[in-house]
Amino acid sequence: MTGKLPRAVIIAGQTAVGKTSLSLNLAEAVGGEIVNADPSSFYRGMDIGTAKPTPDERRRIPHHLIDLAAPNETVTLGSYKALAYNVMHEIAARESIPIVVGGSGLYISAIYHNYRIPEVPPDPQLRDQLEQRAEQEGYQVLYDELHAVDPASAEGIDPRNVRRSIRALEVYLLTGQPFSRLKGQDPTEFEIVLMGLRRDMVQLDQRINQRVNEMLAGGFIAEVETLLAQGYDFSAPAFSAIGYRELRDYLSGALDFVTLEQSIAQATRRLARKQATWLQRQDLPIHWIDADDEGAALAGAVKAIEQVG
């Protein structure tokens, strides 16, 4: 034993930028296993709407931390981070490289910095009050309040993800301190190579539009109708991801199909820009990789790993 830290990789980047393709190619090239850091992929039965890796992709390379919970269950950041580090150590023990893949700034930060996440118990009454306000006043009001008291946490949250805004506000209101200040940081346990995948925005917008079109053509509506028939409803934590609020309005008759597709694509493009802004603002040693050429992207990723031994 040399005492050298095991290597790990984080592939961060906007939705639809090409993280899945790079992660699969990289895992094959360096002997890696993929660790999910996309909260929308935690939930079972929500494959099409969250663009999870396909069954064929998951057979090609081992994937971890997908389908962790039922749609009405909550996966906290603290529980995710603990699970992720356990899985990463298991992968390293097999002499493979953990490859963490995701677009969520909050989850990527928790892994990279090895945050010690405070487990503040939820307050059902306070949470209910905040949920009612979100329903009556809109998600942006709560997000703006969070940004005023805890901008660091707000930067890593999609404003439309009401549940994450509510949780961060709940922690602040219960403790009197911003969630971002309550986080501790444990000593690093991995030699992490952080890769930022990027793509021309015009091309990315086209990929987003295509993804939404394929998602709707591929059975997204039927997938959600199946979940509703199983007794889940749009108040469940899993339905806070982009696309579900729009689909709720479509199923209620408030949106026609064309507007549904346009609304999901617009919300996704907005999220992609927020993700890009977050990543660019980080004072971190990011290895930037252009996604336009898959071969060059893979070569750049392999080189970045080789540089840390």
Short mmCIF file of C-alpha atoms in Angstrom, two decimals:
data_model
loop_
_atom_site.label_atom_id
_atom_site.label_comp_id
_atom_site.label_asym_id
_atom_site.label_seq_id
_atom_site.Cartn_x
_atom_site.Cartn_y
_atom_site.Cartn_z
CA MET A 1 0.00 0.00 0.00
CA THR A 2 1.40 3.40 -0.94
CA GLY A 3 -1.16 5.59 0.79
CA LYS A 4 -1.93 7.28 -2.50
CA LEU A 5 -5.53 8.44 -2.86
CA PRO A 6 -7.68 6.55 -5.37
CA ARG A 7 -8.56 8.41 -8.54
CA ALA A 8 -12.08 9.53 -9.37
CA VAL A 9 -13.59 11.55 -12.19
CA ILE A 10 -16.46 14.04 -12.22
CA ILE A 11 -18.03 14.88 -15.58
CA ALA A 12 -20.09 18.05 -15.17
CA GLY A 13 -21.96 19.95 -17.82
CA GLN A 14 -25.29 21.15 -19.08
CA THR A 15 -28.23 18.94 -19.77
CA ALA A 16 -28.03 17.36 -23.26
CA VAL A 17 -24.39 18.41 -23.71
CA GLY A 18 -23.23 14.80 -24.16
CA LYS A 19 -22.19 13.65 -20.68
CA THR A 20 -23.70 10.18 -21.08
CA SER A 21 -21.81 9.45 -24.30
CA LEU A 22 -18.49 10.67 -22.92
CA SER A 23 -18.92 8.80 -19.64
CA LEU A 24 -19.60 5.51 -21.44
CA ASN A 25 -16.65 5.92 -23.80
CA LEU A 26 -14.36 7.00 -20.97
CA ALA A 27 -15.42 4.14 -18.70
CA GLU A 28 -14.54 1.67 -21.44
CA ALA A 29 -11.22 3.37 -22.12
CA VAL A 30 -9.93 3.58 -18.54
CA GLY A 31 -11.83 0.82 -16.75
CA GLY A 32 -14.47 2.84 -14.94
CA GLU A 33 -17.94 2.57 -13.48
CA ILE A 34 -20.53 5.35 -13.62
CA VAL A 35 -22.02 7.01 -10.53
CA ASN A 36 -25.16 9.05 -11.14
CA ALA A 37 -25.31 12.61 -9.75
CA ASP A 38 -28.54 13.65 -11.46
CA PRO A 39 -31.34 13.81 -8.84
CA SER A 40 -34.05 13.21 -11.44
CA SER A 41 -32.60 9.75 -12.12
CA PHE A 42 -33.03 8.66 -8.50
CA TYR A 43 -36.67 7.70 -9.06
CA ARG A 44 -38.03 4.41 -10.33
CA GLY A 45 -40.51 4.34 -13.19
CA MET A 46 -39.39 7.71 -14.57
CA ASP A 47 -37.04 6.69 -17.35
CA ILE A 48 -38.21 8.61 -20.41
CA GLY A 49 -38.99 11.93 -18.76
CA THR A 50 -35.60 12.09 -17.04
CA ALA A 51 -33.52 10.81 -19.99
CA LYS A 52 -31.91 8.10 -17.89
CA PRO A 53 -29.23 5.94 -19.45
CA THR A 54 -30.97 3.25 -21.48
CA PRO A 55 -30.97 -0.43 -20.46
CA ASP A 56 -28.40 -1.12 -23.20
CA GLU A 57 -26.13 1.64 -21.87
CA ARG A 58 -26.47 0.33 -18.34
CA ARG A 59 -25.55 -3.17 -19.51
CA ARG A 60 -22.56 -1.78 -21.36
CA ILE A 61 -21.08 -0.16 -18.23
CA PRO A 62 -22.09 -0.63 -14.56
CA HIS A 63 -24.20 2.32 -13.35
CA HIS A 64 -24.82 3.19 -9.71
CA LEU A 65 -27.35 5.32 -7.78
CA ILE A 66 -30.11 5.11 -10.36
CA ASP A 67 -33.64 4.02 -9.32
CA LEU A 68 -32.95 4.57 -5.62
CA ALA A 69 -36.48 5.51 -4.57
CA ALA A 70 -40.17 5.54 -5.40
CA PRO A 71 -41.47 8.83 -6.84
CA ASN A 72 -43.09 9.83 -3.53
CA GLU A 73 -39.91 9.30 -1.49
CA THR A 74 -37.30 11.94 -0.70
CA VAL A 75 -33.59 11.49 -1.30
CA THR A 76 -31.74 14.15 0.67
CA LEU A 77 -28.42 15.61 -0.40
CA GLY A 78 -26.84 14.18 2.75
CA SER A 79 -28.06 10.65 2.13
CA TYR A 80 -27.04 10.84 -1.53
CA LYS A 81 -23.54 12.04 -0.71
CA ALA A 82 -23.03 9.23 1.83
CA LEU A 83 -24.27 6.64 -0.68
CA ALA A 84 -22.09 8.10 -3.43
CA TYR A 85 -18.90 7.97 -1.38
CA ASN A 86 -19.61 4.39 -0.29
CA VAL A 87 -20.12 3.35 -3.91
CA MET A 88 -17.03 5.25 -5.06
CA HIS A 89 -14.87 3.45 -2.50
CA GLU A 90 -16.34 0.10 -3.55
CA ILE A 91 -15.51 0.86 -7.19
CA ALA A 92 -11.97 1.92 -6.26
CA ALA A 93 -11.53 -1.29 -4.26
CA ARG A 94 -12.23 -3.19 -7.49
CA GLU A 95 -9.37 -1.19 -9.04
CA SER A 96 -11.82 0.64 -11.27
CA ILE A 97 -12.29 4.39 -11.54
CA PRO A 98 -15.53 5.99 -10.27
CA ILE A 99 -16.91 8.36 -12.91
CA VAL A 100 -19.48 10.70 -11.36
CA VAL A 101 -21.83 12.20 -13.95
CA GLY A 102 -24.34 15.00 -13.45
CA GLY A 103 -25.50 18.51 -14.15
CA SER A 104 -26.63 19.53 -10.65
CA GLY A 105 -24.23 22.04 -9.14
CA LEU A 106 -25.25 21.20 -5.58
CA TYR A 107 -24.62 17.48 -5.98
CA ILE A 108 -21.38 17.92 -7.91
CA SER A 109 -20.10 20.30 -5.21
CA ALA A 110 -20.99 17.85 -2.44
CA ILE A 111 -18.90 15.15 -4.10
CA TYR A 112 -15.97 17.31 -5.15
CA HIS A 113 -15.57 19.11 -1.82
CA ASN A 114 -16.52 16.09 0.33
CA TYR A 115 -19.08 18.19 2.16
CA ARG A 116 -20.33 17.06 5.53
CA ILE A 117 -24.05 17.68 5.02
CA PRO A 118 -26.10 18.69 8.09
CA GLU A 119 -29.07 16.40 8.63
CA VAL A 120 -31.67 18.93 9.77
CA PRO A 121 -34.94 17.02 10.35
CA PRO A 122 -37.80 18.30 8.19
CA ASP A 123 -40.60 20.28 9.81
CA PRO A 124 -43.84 19.04 8.19
CA GLN A 125 -45.85 22.10 9.23
CA LEU A 126 -43.29 24.59 7.94
CA ARG A 127 -42.82 22.59 4.74
CA ASP A 128 -46.57 22.53 4.17
CA GLN A 129 -46.72 26.31 4.59
CA LEU A 130 -43.91 26.81 2.07
CA GLU A 131 -45.53 24.40 -0.38
CA GLN A 132 -48.81 26.31 -0.13
CA ARG A 133 -47.00 29.57 -0.80
CA ALA A 134 -45.28 28.07 -3.82
CA GLU A 135 -48.64 26.97 -5.17
CA GLN A 136 -50.28 30.35 -4.56
CA GLU A 137 -47.42 32.77 -5.27
CA GLY A 138 -45.27 30.79 -7.70
CA TYR A 139 -41.90 29.08 -7.50
CA GLN A 140 -39.93 32.25 -8.30
CA VAL A 141 -41.04 34.00 -5.10
CA LEU A 142 -39.57 31.27 -2.90
CA TYR A 143 -36.44 31.04 -5.01
CA ASP A 144 -35.90 34.81 -4.70
CA GLU A 145 -36.31 34.57 -0.92
CA LEU A 146 -33.74 31.78 -0.82
CA HIS A 147 -31.36 33.78 -2.99
CA ALA A 148 -31.65 36.71 -0.58
CA VAL A 149 -30.65 34.67 2.49
CA ASP A 150 -28.47 31.96 0.95
CA PRO A 151 -27.20 32.91 -2.52
CA ALA A 152 -24.55 30.18 -2.50
CA SER A 153 -27.17 27.45 -2.22
CA ALA A 154 -29.52 29.19 -4.65
CA GLU A 155 -26.88 29.24 -7.39
CA GLY A 156 -26.85 25.44 -7.45
CA ILE A 157 -30.64 25.08 -7.68
CA ASP A 158 -32.95 25.32 -10.66
CA PRO A 159 -35.60 27.91 -9.63
CA ARG A 160 -38.32 25.64 -10.97
CA ASN A 161 -37.26 22.83 -8.64
CA VAL A 162 -39.55 23.99 -5.86
CA ARG A 163 -38.73 21.17 -3.47
CA ARG A 164 -35.04 21.96 -3.37
CA SER A 165 -35.73 25.66 -2.81
CA ILE A 166 -38.15 24.74 -0.04
CA ARG A 167 -35.64 22.42 1.61
CA ALA A 168 -32.89 25.06 1.65
CA LEU A 169 -35.34 27.67 2.99
CA GLU A 170 -36.57 25.19 5.58
CA VAL A 171 -33.02 24.66 6.87
CA TYR A 172 -32.48 28.43 7.09
CA LEU A 173 -35.78 29.06 8.89
CA LEU A 174 -35.23 26.21 11.36
CA THR A 175 -31.59 26.94 12.19
CA GLY A 176 -31.23 30.65 11.47
CA GLN A 177 -28.22 29.88 9.28
CA PRO A 178 -27.88 29.43 5.53
CA PHE A 179 -27.58 25.82 4.45
CA SER A 180 -24.36 26.68 2.61
CA ARG A 181 -22.72 27.80 5.87
CA LEU A 182 -23.83 24.75 7.81
CA LYS A 183 -21.95 22.43 5.49
CA GLY A 184 -18.65 21.19 6.83
CA GLN A 185 -15.86 19.82 4.66
CA ASP A 186 -14.08 16.57 5.41
CA PRO A 187 -10.57 15.76 4.18
CA THR A 188 -10.45 14.64 0.58
CA GLU A 189 -10.74 10.90 0.01
CA PHE A 190 -10.09 10.84 -3.74
CA GLU A 191 -7.79 12.42 -6.28
CA ILE A 192 -10.61 13.93 -8.31
CA VAL A 193 -10.32 14.99 -11.93
CA LEU A 194 -13.10 17.49 -12.61
CA MET A 195 -14.09 17.73 -16.25
CA GLY A 196 -16.37 20.41 -17.65
CA LEU A 197 -18.06 19.36 -20.87
CA ARG A 198 -19.15 22.21 -23.12
CA ARG A 199 -20.72 22.70 -26.52
CA ASP A 200 -21.71 25.56 -28.83
CA MET A 201 -24.99 26.98 -27.48
CA VAL A 202 -26.76 26.95 -30.84
CA GLN A 203 -25.91 23.29 -31.24
CA LEU A 204 -26.90 22.60 -27.64
CA ASP A 205 -30.29 24.23 -28.16
CA GLN A 206 -30.84 22.00 -31.17
CA ARG A 207 -29.95 18.93 -29.12
CA ILE A 208 -32.36 19.99 -26.39
CA ASN A 209 -35.18 20.49 -28.88
CA GLN A 210 -34.46 17.08 -30.39
CA ARG A 211 -34.35 15.42 -26.98
CA VAL A 212 -37.72 16.86 -25.99
CA ASN A 213 -39.23 15.81 -29.31
CA GLU A 214 -37.91 12.26 -28.91
CA MET A 215 -39.02 12.13 -25.28
CA LEU A 216 -42.60 12.97 -26.19
CA ALA A 217 -42.57 10.64 -29.19
CA GLY A 218 -41.02 7.90 -27.06
CA GLY A 219 -43.79 7.58 -24.49
CA PHE A 220 -43.25 10.27 -21.85
CA ILE A 221 -46.97 11.00 -21.55
CA ALA A 222 -47.86 7.31 -21.20
CA GLU A 223 -45.08 6.85 -18.63
CA VAL A 224 -46.54 9.59 -16.44
CA GLU A 225 -50.09 8.34 -16.90
CA THR A 226 -48.92 4.94 -15.64
CA LEU A 227 -47.45 6.55 -12.52
CA LEU A 228 -50.65 8.50 -11.90
CA ALA A 229 -52.67 5.28 -12.27
CA GLN A 230 -50.40 3.72 -9.62
CA GLY A 231 -51.50 6.39 -7.16
CA TYR A 232 -48.69 8.92 -7.42
CA ASP A 233 -49.52 12.57 -8.07
CA PHE A 234 -47.74 15.71 -9.18
CA SER A 235 -46.99 16.75 -5.59
CA ALA A 236 -44.50 13.87 -5.25
CA PRO A 237 -40.81 14.88 -5.00
CA ALA A 238 -39.91 13.21 -8.28
CA PHE A 239 -42.31 15.40 -10.25
CA SER A 240 -40.33 18.57 -9.51
CA ALA A 241 -38.06 17.87 -12.51
CA ILE A 242 -38.55 19.82 -15.73
CA GLY A 243 -41.32 18.51 -17.93
CA TYR A 244 -43.70 17.28 -15.27
CA ARG A 245 -45.31 20.59 -14.38
CA GLU A 246 -45.85 21.22 -18.07
CA LEU A 247 -47.30 17.76 -18.55
CA ARG A 248 -49.65 18.31 -15.62
CA ASP A 249 -50.98 21.39 -17.39
CA TYR A 250 -51.29 19.45 -20.64
CA LEU A 251 -53.25 16.63 -19.01
CA SER A 252 -55.56 19.15 -17.35
CA GLY A 253 -56.26 20.78 -20.72
CA ALA A 254 -54.41 24.01 -19.97
CA LEU A 255 -51.80 23.37 -22.69
CA ASP A 256 -52.09 21.92 -26.17
CA PHE A 257 -49.46 19.47 -27.42
CA VAL A 258 -47.45 22.00 -29.43
CA THR A 259 -47.26 24.36 -26.44
CA LEU A 260 -46.33 21.44 -24.19
CA GLU A 261 -43.31 20.61 -26.34
CA GLN A 262 -42.29 24.26 -26.64
CA SER A 263 -42.63 24.84 -22.89
CA ILE A 264 -40.50 21.85 -21.92
CA ALA A 265 -37.81 22.80 -24.44
CA GLN A 266 -37.78 26.41 -23.25
CA ALA A 267 -37.48 25.40 -19.59
CA THR A 268 -34.69 22.98 -20.44
CA ARG A 269 -32.77 25.61 -22.40
CA ARG A 270 -33.12 27.98 -19.44
CA LEU A 271 -31.75 25.31 -17.11
CA ALA A 272 -28.83 24.64 -19.44
CA ARG A 273 -27.81 28.30 -19.30
CA LYS A 274 -28.00 28.33 -15.52
CA GLN A 275 -25.86 25.20 -15.35
CA ALA A 276 -23.27 26.79 -17.64
CA THR A 277 -23.17 29.94 -15.52
CA TRP A 278 -22.70 27.94 -12.32
CA LEU A 279 -19.84 25.90 -13.73
CA GLN A 280 -18.05 28.93 -15.17
CA ARG A 281 -18.20 30.71 -11.80
CA GLN A 282 -16.53 27.92 -9.87
CA ASP A 283 -12.98 28.56 -8.68
CA LEU A 284 -11.99 24.98 -9.41
CA PRO A 285 -9.35 23.23 -11.55
CA ILE A 286 -11.75 22.29 -14.33
CA HIS A 287 -10.45 20.41 -17.36
CA TRP A 288 -12.62 21.89 -20.10
CA ILE A 289 -13.55 19.50 -22.88
CA ASP A 290 -15.35 20.41 -26.10
CA ALA A 291 -18.09 17.89 -26.84
CA ASP A 292 -18.42 18.64 -30.57
CA ASP A 293 -15.93 15.91 -31.57
CA GLU A 294 -16.50 12.68 -29.60
CA GLY A 295 -13.09 11.27 -30.45
CA ALA A 296 -11.24 14.41 -29.39
CA ALA A 297 -13.38 14.67 -26.25
CA LEU A 298 -12.47 11.13 -25.22
CA ALA A 299 -8.78 11.72 -25.92
CA GLY A 300 -8.85 14.90 -23.81
CA ALA A 301 -10.60 13.13 -20.95
CA VAL A 302 -8.14 10.23 -20.95
CA LYS A 303 -5.21 12.66 -21.01
CA ALA A 304 -6.63 14.56 -18.01
CA ILE A 305 -6.81 11.32 -16.01
CA GLU A 306 -3.30 10.26 -17.00
CA GLN A 307 -1.93 13.57 -15.74
CA VAL A 308 -2.83 12.62 -12.16
CA GLY A 309 -1.13 9.26 -12.46
#
